[in-house]
Amino acid sequence: MIRIFVLAAGLFCAASLFAQPFLTKDNIPEIVRAMSPEEKACLVVGFNKGCPAYDPGLPGTGGLTYPMPKYGIPSIVLMDGPTGVRLEPDWQDGLGPVHFATCFPSGILTAASWDREVAAAIGRGIGQEALSFGADVMLGPGMNLLRNPLNGRNFEYFSEDPVLSGKIAAAYINGLQATGVGTSAKHFAANSQETNRLFGDSRLDTRTLRELYLRGFEIALRESEPWTVMASYNRLNGEYTQESHDLLTKILRDDFGYLGLVVTDWTGKRNTPLQLHAGIDLFMGGEKAQTEHILASLESGTLLMADLDRAVTQVLSLIVKTPAFRGHKASLKPDLEAHATLVREQAAEGMVLLKNDAGTLPLHPCRAGVFGVHSYDLIPGGNGAAYVSCPPVVHLSDALEEAGFELDPLLGRLYQSYAPYAEVEVALNHIVPVHVGKAQIPELELSNACIVRAEKETDVAVITLGRTSGEARDRIESADFELQPSEVQLLRQVCEIYHAAGKKVVVVLNICGQVETASWKDLPDAILCAWLPGEEGGHAIADVLTGRVNPSGRLPMTFPLDYFDWPGAEDFPYNFVSDRSNTSWIYPDGRGELKKNVSYTEYPEGIYVGYRYFLTRDKAVSYPFGYGLSYTAFTYSGASVRVRGDQIVAEVRVTNTGTVAGKEAVGLYVAAPKGGFTDKPSCELRDFAKTRLLSPGESETLSFSFPIRDLSSFDAARSCWDLAKGSYQILFGAQAGSPEAACSLNISHSRRYPVRRACEPSE
Ligand code: BGC
């Protein structure tokens, strides 16, 4: 039967040789009609080793599509990732220099800016570099929810809150796509764990799925049009997301109205015809077996040509938008200098000042004792698909010297003779085999005598503590979420010795996600959370420490007192150590014994993730969602809200009442009446905005708007959104549960909204 197809297709091609259509944006149906089943089956599977004339692209390329010159169809390049172009480290073309790309700030920092402009600027920078390297689609943003502090990829993602995630993602997508390059909103959906990532099953109820794990995507798709959405590796309530018609067609396309292409995450280990039927349009990285499976399934009737044609149409519709189709040629010359400046500026916008006793910060140039391995070896970004091989990173030690600080030279020498070891660790453990993840570098242990000597030579101490993580491995609770004994020891020694001499200690957190802070945060005088800030991180941290930039970042997640305070803490592989000799538990088909938190993970906390849980339980945290200090102070006035059409519009006026210029991030939270989206005392974020830089005494009125439908909660039994009538409290202020201003909105009738976005509500 395959032969008959081949013969028929061959005859058809021969017959139409003279009238061979050439792809334009207007003749896609004609091209689809002209293509043979073999050609279609090749086009929807990534260009792979089994294809004739296979070309792997630039070293580091995520994947390419299959070129078909006879139809004028170019190969397009899909490249990682969300924080910059991921080239193979140390890649040189010919005898030329090593090619670097800019390492932009990671996702959590972007979200911590609470500023769409920051996300858009980072997106634009990445888009420009993508063009330089000939990428057509960048494989980001990563936008899975921060369900648990230990997910290895949290640094790539945005927030524990789907509204912050969705709106930041939309701004990033709009910024990046404005450069003419596509994006891939990933990983759809409920992919909040790395352990056993190819097979793990996320088990959660429908309301939680709709209100948390899908909502960020729903919002991003409402506010932007990503060229592609990437389906995740995991299973969702037993079914692979990549094989789920409910998820990829019913929800993504019918309910959310998504019109673009759906690409797989990089695996061939799924049922190809089922995936096509579910709504997958492009199989990446692509395996010959997938093309064969498509042809065999057409022959056996288990795949409908209509499903294949839909996928082909999507691939062609993507291709006609790309730089490759426009004939763009890679220059391999990104503007690294301009982008380094951009990283420095944007990174500072997302740093969060956690503590600043007695005006310790900003610091004036002075003699500084700089401690901690990561003060000399900044971690710019995480590992795996988001790893970026960038020009030399600006370390905090270098940046402080540039800013006029005199650094204790002996300490510098001590750490610098230790820091190269750290770089070796990086190279060995997580750059080469990108999926392995980095072993945490043990902190250098210093004697009391060494610290006393440094104290005598300096006026202030700065200690950096670092954490990194990446794809395919989750973090663990002990000595990763928790500080390592050597780190605690260093903190105690430095604080004791400097405080005894009446001098201050500043801690910088160069981290990929939450760490435990409650047990030690009383020790230093100031704490700055700098996240994984990108290659210019040292400069950006120094800018905030010196007051060149007034910090305005706010936490996009809660810092709990203790890991086990986290909702569902036990329902995550928090202490998992991979046993490579026994992997039977990874298989989903019953061959091995199912292992909790590895073969499957339950989400018993439901919608109560992060602040939603801590507020409803009135449970103490170390730093709440939305927390962050400034060098100035703000007051709020004139809070108002009203309904305009199907939107809620609100305003609040923010005034800088302090003594230095600053920006204020403002969240708009809603507390629902009884019977509303949560009947426990709580509030949920629905929008946010940030002021421009306000001089002392200056004010700005911030406006907010979102659909009324966003006040409803998901009724799983009826599969619709329910809006309860009653009085809704509209609360302004970044920190969840601590409003600075409030007003109320009365909804006089309850309403029911169908799941389809465009449909009208019923009373
Ligand atoms: C990751 C994706 C990435 C893809 C291509 C996968 O392993 O999960 O995020 O875009 O590889 O490198």
Coordinates of C-alpha atoms in Angstrom, one line a residue, residues 237-477:
N237 CA -3.6 12.5 34.8
G238 CA -2.2 9.5 33.0
E239 CA -2.2 10.8 29.5
Y240 CA 0.8 12.2 27.8
T241 CA 0.2 15.9 27.1
Q242 CA 1.5 15.3 23.6
E243 CA -1.1 12.7 23.0
S244 CA -4.0 14.6 24.6
H245 CA -6.7 15.8 22.2
D246 CA -8.5 17.4 25.1
L247 CA -5.5 19.5 26.0
L248 CA -4.0 20.3 22.6
T249 CA -7.2 20.8 20.6
K250 CA -10.2 21.2 22.9
I251 CA -8.5 23.4 25.4
L252 CA -5.6 25.1 23.6
R253 CA -7.4 25.7 20.3
D254 CA -11.1 25.6 20.9
D255 CA -11.2 27.2 24.4
F256 CA -8.1 29.5 24.3
G257 CA -8.5 30.3 20.6
Y258 CA -4.8 29.5 19.8
L259 CA -4.2 29.6 16.0
G260 CA -0.4 28.9 15.8
L261 CA 1.6 25.7 15.6
V262 CA 2.0 23.1 18.3
V263 CA 5.5 21.5 18.5
T264 CA 6.5 18.6 20.7
D265 CA 9.2 18.8 23.3
W266 CA 12.2 16.9 22.0
T267 CA 11.2 13.3 22.2
G268 CA 10.3 10.5 19.8
K269 CA 9.0 8.2 22.5
R270 CA 5.3 8.8 21.9
N271 CA 2.5 7.4 19.6
T272 CA 3.0 9.6 16.5
P273 CA -0.5 9.2 14.8
L274 CA -2.1 9.8 18.2
Q275 CA -0.1 12.9 18.6
L276 CA -1.1 14.2 15.2
H277 CA -4.7 13.6 16.0
A278 CA -4.3 15.2 19.4
G279 CA -3.0 18.4 17.7
I280 CA 0.7 18.1 17.4
D281 CA 1.9 19.8 14.2
L282 CA 5.6 19.4 14.3
F283 CA 7.7 16.6 15.8
M284 CA 11.1 17.8 17.1
G285 CA 14.0 17.0 17.2
G286 CA 12.6 14.5 14.7
E287 CA 13.3 10.8 14.1
K288 CA 13.1 8.8 10.9
A289 CA 10.8 6.3 12.8
Q290 CA 8.2 9.0 13.2
T291 CA 8.0 9.7 9.4
E292 CA 7.7 5.9 8.8
H293 CA 5.0 5.7 11.5
I294 CA 3.0 8.4 9.8
L295 CA 3.1 6.7 6.5
A296 CA 2.3 3.3 7.9
S297 CA -0.6 4.8 9.9
L298 CA -2.0 6.5 6.8
E299 CA -1.9 3.1 5.1
S300 CA -3.6 1.3 7.9
G301 CA -6.2 4.0 8.4
T302 CA -5.2 4.8 12.0
L303 CA -4.2 8.3 10.8
L304 CA -6.5 10.5 8.8
M305 CA -5.0 12.5 6.0
A306 CA -7.0 15.5 7.3
D307 CA -4.9 15.4 10.6
L308 CA -1.7 15.3 8.6
D309 CA -2.9 18.1 6.3
R310 CA -3.7 20.3 9.2
A311 CA -0.2 19.8 10.6
V312 CA 1.4 20.5 7.2
T313 CA -0.7 23.6 6.9
Q314 CA 0.5 24.8 10.3
V315 CA 4.2 24.1 9.4
L316 CA 3.9 26.0 6.2
S317 CA 2.0 28.9 7.9
L318 CA 4.9 29.1 10.4
I319 CA 7.6 28.9 7.7
V320 CA 6.1 31.8 5.7
K321 CA 6.5 34.1 8.7
T322 CA 10.2 33.3 9.3
P323 CA 13.4 35.2 8.6
A324 CA 14.6 32.1 6.6
F325 CA 11.6 32.5 4.3
R326 CA 12.4 36.1 3.8
G327 CA 15.9 35.1 2.7
H328 CA 17.6 36.4 5.9
K329 CA 21.2 35.4 6.3
A330 CA 22.9 35.0 9.7
S331 CA 25.7 37.5 10.2
L332 CA 27.1 35.6 13.2
K333 CA 27.8 39.0 14.6
P334 CA 25.4 39.9 17.4
D335 CA 25.8 43.3 19.0
L336 CA 27.3 41.8 22.2
E337 CA 28.2 45.2 23.5
A338 CA 24.7 46.8 23.2
H339 CA 23.2 43.6 24.7
A340 CA 25.6 43.6 27.6
T341 CA 24.4 47.1 28.4
L342 CA 20.8 45.9 28.1
V343 CA 21.5 43.0 30.5
R344 CA 23.1 45.3 33.0
E345 CA 20.1 47.7 32.9
Q346 CA 17.3 45.1 32.9
A347 CA 18.9 42.8 35.5
A348 CA 19.0 45.6 38.1
E349 CA 15.2 46.1 37.6
G350 CA 14.4 42.6 38.9
M351 CA 16.7 42.5 41.9
V352 CA 14.8 42.3 45.2
L353 CA 16.0 44.0 48.4
L354 CA 15.0 41.7 51.2
K355 CA 16.5 43.5 54.1
N356 CA 18.1 46.8 54.8
D357 CA 18.5 47.6 58.4
A358 CA 19.4 51.1 59.5
G359 CA 20.0 52.2 55.9
T360 CA 23.0 49.9 55.4
L361 CA 22.5 50.2 51.7
P362 CA 23.3 52.0 49.5
L363 CA 27.0 51.7 50.1
H364 CA 29.5 54.4 49.3
P365 CA 32.8 53.3 47.8
C366 CA 34.9 52.1 50.7
R367 CA 37.2 49.3 51.6
A368 CA 35.3 46.0 51.3
G369 CA 35.9 42.5 52.5
V370 CA 34.3 40.4 49.8
F371 CA 33.5 36.8 50.8
G372 CA 31.9 33.7 49.2
V373 CA 33.0 31.8 46.2
H374 CA 30.2 33.3 44.0
S375 CA 31.4 36.9 44.7
Y376 CA 34.3 35.9 42.4
D377 CA 32.5 33.4 40.3
L378 CA 29.0 34.8 39.6
I379 CA 26.4 32.3 38.3
P380 CA 24.9 34.2 35.3
G381 CA 22.2 31.6 34.4
G382 CA 21.1 28.0 34.8
N383 CA 21.8 24.8 32.9
G384 CA 20.3 22.7 30.2
A385 CA 18.3 24.2 27.3
A386 CA 18.6 27.6 29.0
Y387 CA 22.4 27.5 29.2
V388 CA 24.1 30.3 27.2
S389 CA 27.7 30.2 26.3
C390 CA 28.5 33.9 26.8
P391 CA 31.4 36.3 26.8
P392 CA 33.3 36.5 30.1
V393 CA 30.9 37.1 33.0
V394 CA 31.2 40.3 35.1
H395 CA 31.8 39.0 38.6
L396 CA 30.7 41.1 41.6
S397 CA 34.3 41.5 42.8
D398 CA 35.3 43.1 39.5
A399 CA 32.2 45.3 39.4
L400 CA 32.8 46.6 43.0
E401 CA 36.4 47.5 42.1
E402 CA 35.2 49.3 39.0
A403 CA 32.6 51.2 41.2
G404 CA 35.5 52.5 43.3
F405 CA 35.6 50.0 46.2
E406 CA 39.0 48.9 47.4
L407 CA 38.8 45.1 47.8
D408 CA 40.9 43.3 50.4
P409 CA 43.6 41.8 48.1
L410 CA 44.4 38.8 50.2
L411 CA 40.8 37.6 50.3
G412 CA 40.7 38.1 46.5
R413 CA 43.8 36.0 46.0
L414 CA 42.4 33.3 48.3
Y415 CA 39.1 33.0 46.4
Q416 CA 40.6 33.4 43.0
S417 CA 42.9 30.4 43.6
Y418 CA 39.7 28.5 44.6
A419 CA 37.3 29.9 42.0
P420 CA 39.0 28.2 38.9
Y421 CA 38.1 25.0 40.6
A422 CA 34.5 26.1 40.5
E423 CA 34.8 26.7 36.8
V424 CA 36.2 23.3 36.2
E425 CA 33.2 21.9 38.1
V426 CA 30.9 23.9 35.9
A427 CA 32.5 22.5 32.7
L428 CA 32.6 19.0 34.0
N429 CA 29.3 18.8 35.6
H430 CA 26.9 20.7 33.5
I431 CA 28.0 22.3 30.4
V432 CA 29.2 19.3 28.5
P433 CA 26.5 16.8 29.5
V434 CA 23.9 19.6 29.7
H435 CA 21.4 17.4 31.4
V436 CA 23.4 16.4 34.4
G437 CA 23.1 19.6 36.4
K438 CA 25.7 21.3 38.5
A439 CA 27.0 20.0 41.8
Q440 CA 26.8 22.8 44.3
I441 CA 30.2 24.2 44.9
P442 CA 31.2 23.8 48.5
E443 CA 31.9 27.2 50.2
L444 CA 35.5 27.9 51.0
E445 CA 36.1 27.5 54.7
L446 CA 38.0 30.4 56.3
S447 CA 39.6 30.5 59.7
N448 CA 38.6 33.1 62.2
A449 CA 42.1 34.6 62.0
C450 CA 41.7 35.1 58.2
I451 CA 38.4 36.9 58.7
V452 CA 39.7 39.0 61.6
R453 CA 42.6 40.1 59.4
A454 CA 40.2 41.1 56.6
E455 CA 38.0 43.0 59.0
K456 CA 40.9 45.1 60.2
E457 CA 41.7 46.1 56.6
T458 CA 38.1 46.9 55.5
D459 CA 35.0 48.9 56.3
V460 CA 32.2 46.5 55.2
A461 CA 31.7 42.9 54.4
V462 CA 29.8 41.5 51.3
I463 CA 29.1 37.8 51.1
T464 CA 27.6 36.1 48.1
L465 CA 25.8 32.8 48.3
G466 CA 25.0 30.9 45.1
R467 CA 22.7 28.2 43.8
T468 CA 22.2 26.9 40.4
S469 CA 20.1 24.2 38.8
G470 CA 18.9 23.0 35.4
E471 CA 17.1 20.6 33.2
A472 CA 16.6 17.0 34.1
R473 CA 17.3 17.3 37.7
D474 CA 15.4 18.8 40.6
R475 CA 17.0 20.5 43.6
I476 CA 16.9 18.8 46.9
E477 CA 15.9 20.1 50.3

